[in-house]
Amino acid sequence: MTQAFDARAQQAVLESRAETALELARRLGADACEVGASVDQGTGVSVREGDVESVELSRDQGIAVTVYLGKRKGSASSTDASDASIKSVVEKAIAIARYTGEDPASGLADAELMATELPDLDVHHPWTLDTDKAIELALACEAAGLAEPGIRSSDGASLSSGEGVRVYANSHGFLGSQRGSRHSLSCLLIAEDASGMQRDYDYTSARDPRALRDPAEVGRSAAERTLQRLGGQRPQTGRFPVMFDPTLASGLIGHLMSALAGGAIYRDASFLCGRLGETLFPEWFSLAEQPMLVGGMASSPFDGDGVQTRNNRFIEQGRLASYMLSAYSARRLGMQTTANAGGARNLRLEAPLESREALLSKMDRGVLVTELMGQGVNGVTGDYSRGAAGFWVENGQIQHPVEEFTIAGNLAGMFQGLVGLGDDIDTRGSIHSGSWLIDEMTIAGS
């Protein structure tokens, strides 16, 4: 489908470029330097109504250099991999550093924190796939969905496959690199009845193409999700329990992690500032990351500072146990890095799990939310307000689809009001979570 991508050869090239940039920075007078380089190659096809809409072939590369002159910092980057370009990038970074103010927190992470364990985490699984086969898989996915009674049309099925290499090196002598891959297949369908049209989708994603779900299964699942939304009506306004589907519950964890990020904390731009050690969740709830998980979607033995990653526990039996810190944000806060430059990796919940049926029974009367719209989340105050769609629940049973309503609350209150977690774990991303049942939120409907 694309020209051959020799990941090992590309890795060697990137490592050489990084070392060239480091040596040049040293010769030009930099006290310290760090380099990030990457190359990615991918392909994607999309089909609609049985026809091929697009075939995309992509190849991206880049190099970024940061230099330190004492406590002055300068950064520059380029997508040109030539020797002349690397020289220009280093020179520009040094020129920028000469004009920046001193920052006491700037600089590389401490040398003794650099990663020394660099195992193969089994995250690179290239897919030998020609264009015709990719189109065939996408068409099969769409056709399975369109074959379901009640489906009116398709908004398309898409298949993407990509692999790449990342390299990070710094003047401590650290050089780390990692090859990785990611593949996905999705389908979006449209259904119609007397009440109007509805659309929904499903997808599968994995590092290893052998772990992808069958295309026909994805298409049929997309059709089922779409048909379930027909006949939607607005729910009544009031205060009701709200259950978040697993695909949305991971977003709640994402909001939590954004509020735990060192950058938000030292800027005093998080509702969790100064709350380390406080109880945020029920005592049965814990949240940890596993960055060295073999085959994980976000696994890496080193973070964006070159620091050895490790298992971190952010929530321990309901308490806020740790912020998420890079070397820089840790210095700003007078703390130690948690090896989270670049974010958290492979977040996992530790809590008792219940079936979806048990959670619905516990809810009794309320809303199961399966879609959210808008960006109404304030990380400073924790206020939460989103447009939503889903299903009305009565006597612990799903009654009918609901749409055109808003759910509102505050993240701190929502976390405290967590009353159950589902065993319907969504494992497609780096955050694994089942459904979340919140005791009460404001529903603005009819």
mmCIF file with all atom_site columns, C-alpha atoms in Angstrom, residues 115-188:
data_model
loop_
_atom_site.group_PDB
_atom_site.id
_atom_site.type_symbol
_atom_site.label_atom_id
_atom_site.label_alt_id
_atom_site.label_comp_id
_atom_site.label_asym_id
_atom_site.label_entity_id
_atom_site.label_seq_id
_atom_site.pdbx_PDB_ins_code
_atom_site.Cartn_x
_atom_site.Cartn_y
_atom_site.Cartn_z
_atom_site.occupancy
_atom_site.B_iso_or_equiv
_atom_site.pdbx_formal_charge
_atom_site.auth_seq_id
_atom_site.auth_comp_id
_atom_site.auth_asym_id
_atom_site.auth_atom_id
_atom_site.pdbx_PDB_model_num
ATOM 1  C CA . ALA A 1 115 ? 15.713  5.229  32.304 1.00 0.00 ? 115 ALA A CA 1
ATOM 2  C CA . THR A 1 116 ? 18.034  2.238  32.468 1.00 0.00 ? 116 THR A CA 1
ATOM 3  C CA . GLU A 1 117 ? 15.458  -0.503 31.885 1.00 0.00 ? 117 GLU A CA 1
ATOM 4  C CA . LEU A 1 118 ? 14.380  -0.345 28.244 1.00 0.00 ? 118 LEU A CA 1
ATOM 5  C CA . PRO A 1 119 ? 12.576  -3.639 27.532 1.00 0.00 ? 119 PRO A CA 1
ATOM 6  C CA . ASP A 1 120 ? 10.624  -4.451 24.401 1.00 0.00 ? 120 ASP A CA 1
ATOM 7  C CA . LEU A 1 121 ? 7.024   -3.759 25.434 1.00 0.00 ? 121 LEU A CA 1
ATOM 8  C CA . ASP A 1 122 ? 5.515   -5.472 22.384 1.00 0.00 ? 122 ASP A CA 1
ATOM 9  C CA . VAL A 1 123 ? 3.848   -2.359 20.964 1.00 0.00 ? 123 VAL A CA 1
ATOM 10 C CA . HIS A 1 124 ? 5.036   -2.664 17.353 1.00 0.00 ? 124 HIS A CA 1
ATOM 11 C CA . HIS A 1 125 ? 2.939   -4.854 15.076 1.00 0.00 ? 125 HIS A CA 1
ATOM 12 C CA . PRO A 1 126 ? 3.100   -3.671 11.460 1.00 0.00 ? 126 PRO A CA 1
ATOM 13 C CA . TRP A 1 127 ? 0.287   -4.715 9.137  1.00 0.00 ? 127 TRP A CA 1
ATOM 14 C CA . THR A 1 128 ? 1.190   -5.823 5.616  1.00 0.00 ? 128 THR A CA 1
ATOM 15 C CA . LEU A 1 129 ? -1.956  -4.664 3.881  1.00 0.00 ? 129 LEU A CA 1
ATOM 16 C CA . ASP A 1 130 ? -2.388  -3.634 0.261  1.00 0.00 ? 130 ASP A CA 1
ATOM 17 C CA . THR A 1 131 ? -4.927  -1.073 -0.897 1.00 0.00 ? 131 THR A CA 1
ATOM 18 C CA . ASP A 1 132 ? -7.370  -3.596 -2.312 1.00 0.00 ? 132 ASP A CA 1
ATOM 19 C CA . LYS A 1 133 ? -7.466  -5.606 0.906  1.00 0.00 ? 133 LYS A CA 1
ATOM 20 C CA . ALA A 1 134 ? -7.966  -2.478 3.023  1.00 0.00 ? 134 ALA A CA 1
ATOM 21 C CA . ILE A 1 135 ? -10.868 -1.393 0.825  1.00 0.00 ? 135 ILE A CA 1
ATOM 22 C CA . GLU A 1 136 ? -12.314 -4.891 1.012  1.00 0.00 ? 136 GLU A CA 1
ATOM 23 C CA . LEU A 1 137 ? -12.307 -4.827 4.822  1.00 0.00 ? 137 LEU A CA 1
ATOM 24 C CA . ALA A 1 138 ? -13.902 -1.365 4.997  1.00 0.00 ? 138 ALA A CA 1
ATOM 25 C CA . LEU A 1 139 ? -16.589 -2.359 2.474  1.00 0.00 ? 139 LEU A CA 1
ATOM 26 C CA . ALA A 1 140 ? -17.330 -5.550 4.421  1.00 0.00 ? 140 ALA A CA 1
ATOM 27 C CA . CYS A 1 141 ? -17.762 -3.542 7.596  1.00 0.00 ? 141 CYS A CA 1
ATOM 28 C CA . GLU A 1 142 ? -20.144 -1.082 5.958  1.00 0.00 ? 142 GLU A CA 1
ATOM 29 C CA . ALA A 1 143 ? -22.085 -3.782 4.088  1.00 0.00 ? 143 ALA A CA 1
ATOM 30 C CA . ALA A 1 144 ? -22.756 -5.707 7.300  1.00 0.00 ? 144 ALA A CA 1
ATOM 31 C CA . GLY A 1 145 ? -24.218 -2.588 8.859  1.00 0.00 ? 145 GLY A CA 1
ATOM 32 C CA . LEU A 1 146 ? -26.284 -1.630 5.827  1.00 0.00 ? 146 LEU A CA 1
ATOM 33 C CA . ALA A 1 147 ? -27.748 -5.141 5.694  1.00 0.00 ? 147 ALA A CA 1
ATOM 34 C CA . GLU A 1 148 ? -29.469 -4.687 9.051  1.00 0.00 ? 148 GLU A CA 1
ATOM 35 C CA . PRO A 1 149 ? -33.229 -3.944 8.681  1.00 0.00 ? 149 PRO A CA 1
ATOM 36 C CA . GLY A 1 150 ? -34.011 -0.303 9.453  1.00 0.00 ? 150 GLY A CA 1
ATOM 37 C CA . ILE A 1 151 ? -30.653 1.132  8.427  1.00 0.00 ? 151 ILE A CA 1
ATOM 38 C CA . ARG A 1 152 ? -31.251 3.778  5.776  1.00 0.00 ? 152 ARG A CA 1
ATOM 39 C CA . SER A 1 153 ? -27.753 4.732  4.678  1.00 0.00 ? 153 SER A CA 1
ATOM 40 C CA . SER A 1 154 ? -24.126 4.990  5.666  1.00 0.00 ? 154 SER A CA 1
ATOM 41 C CA . ASP A 1 155 ? -21.976 7.937  6.547  1.00 0.00 ? 155 ASP A CA 1
ATOM 42 C CA . GLY A 1 156 ? -18.942 5.808  5.798  1.00 0.00 ? 156 GLY A CA 1
ATOM 43 C CA . ALA A 1 157 ? -16.558 3.155  7.036  1.00 0.00 ? 157 ALA A CA 1
ATOM 44 C CA . SER A 1 158 ? -12.855 3.851  7.502  1.00 0.00 ? 158 SER A CA 1
ATOM 45 C CA . LEU A 1 159 ? -9.764  1.760  8.034  1.00 0.00 ? 159 LEU A CA 1
ATOM 46 C CA . SER A 1 160 ? -6.420  3.179  9.130  1.00 0.00 ? 160 SER A CA 1
ATOM 47 C CA . SER A 1 161 ? -3.084  1.538  9.768  1.00 0.00 ? 161 SER A CA 1
ATOM 48 C CA . GLY A 1 162 ? 0.127   3.185  10.865 1.00 0.00 ? 162 GLY A CA 1
ATOM 49 C CA . GLU A 1 163 ? 3.484   2.625  12.481 1.00 0.00 ? 163 GLU A CA 1
ATOM 50 C CA . GLY A 1 164 ? 6.276   4.867  13.612 1.00 0.00 ? 164 GLY A CA 1
ATOM 51 C CA . VAL A 1 165 ? 9.433   5.419  15.605 1.00 0.00 ? 165 VAL A CA 1
ATOM 52 C CA . ARG A 1 166 ? 10.114  7.882  18.435 1.00 0.00 ? 166 ARG A CA 1
ATOM 53 C CA . VAL A 1 167 ? 13.536  8.832  19.758 1.00 0.00 ? 167 VAL A CA 1
ATOM 54 C CA . TYR A 1 168 ? 14.462  10.983 22.741 1.00 0.00 ? 168 TYR A CA 1
ATOM 55 C CA . ALA A 1 169 ? 18.044  11.844 23.696 1.00 0.00 ? 169 ALA A CA 1
ATOM 56 C CA . ASN A 1 170 ? 19.728  14.356 25.978 1.00 0.00 ? 170 ASN A CA 1
ATOM 57 C CA . SER A 1 171 ? 23.162  15.510 27.028 1.00 0.00 ? 171 SER A CA 1
ATOM 58 C CA . HIS A 1 172 ? 23.134  13.273 30.124 1.00 0.00 ? 172 HIS A CA 1
ATOM 59 C CA . GLY A 1 173 ? 24.011  10.540 27.657 1.00 0.00 ? 173 GLY A CA 1
ATOM 60 C CA . PHE A 1 174 ? 20.506  9.104  27.606 1.00 0.00 ? 174 PHE A CA 1
ATOM 61 C CA . LEU A 1 175 ? 19.101  7.834  24.310 1.00 0.00 ? 175 LEU A CA 1
ATOM 62 C CA . GLY A 1 176 ? 15.811  5.991  24.192 1.00 0.00 ? 176 GLY A CA 1
ATOM 63 C CA . SER A 1 177 ? 13.775  4.884  21.211 1.00 0.00 ? 177 SER A CA 1
ATOM 64 C CA . GLN A 1 178 ? 10.580  2.976  20.623 1.00 0.00 ? 178 GLN A CA 1
ATOM 65 C CA . ARG A 1 179 ? 8.786   1.535  17.617 1.00 0.00 ? 179 ARG A CA 1
ATOM 66 C CA . GLY A 1 180 ? 5.004   1.431  17.702 1.00 0.00 ? 180 GLY A CA 1
ATOM 67 C CA . SER A 1 181 ? 1.890   0.738  15.649 1.00 0.00 ? 181 SER A CA 1
ATOM 68 C CA . ARG A 1 182 ? -1.833  1.431  15.768 1.00 0.00 ? 182 ARG A CA 1
ATOM 69 C CA . HIS A 1 183 ? -4.673  0.151  13.598 1.00 0.00 ? 183 HIS A CA 1
ATOM 70 C CA . SER A 1 184 ? -8.404  0.887  13.584 1.00 0.00 ? 184 SER A CA 1
ATOM 71 C CA . LEU A 1 185 ? -11.655 0.276  11.724 1.00 0.00 ? 185 LEU A CA 1
ATOM 72 C CA . SER A 1 186 ? -14.874 2.245  12.191 1.00 0.00 ? 186 SER A CA 1
ATOM 73 C CA . CYS A 1 187 ? -18.367 2.532  10.726 1.00 0.00 ? 187 CYS A CA 1
ATOM 74 C CA . LEU A 1 188 ? -21.026 5.268  11.035 1.00 0.00 ? 188 LEU A CA 1
#
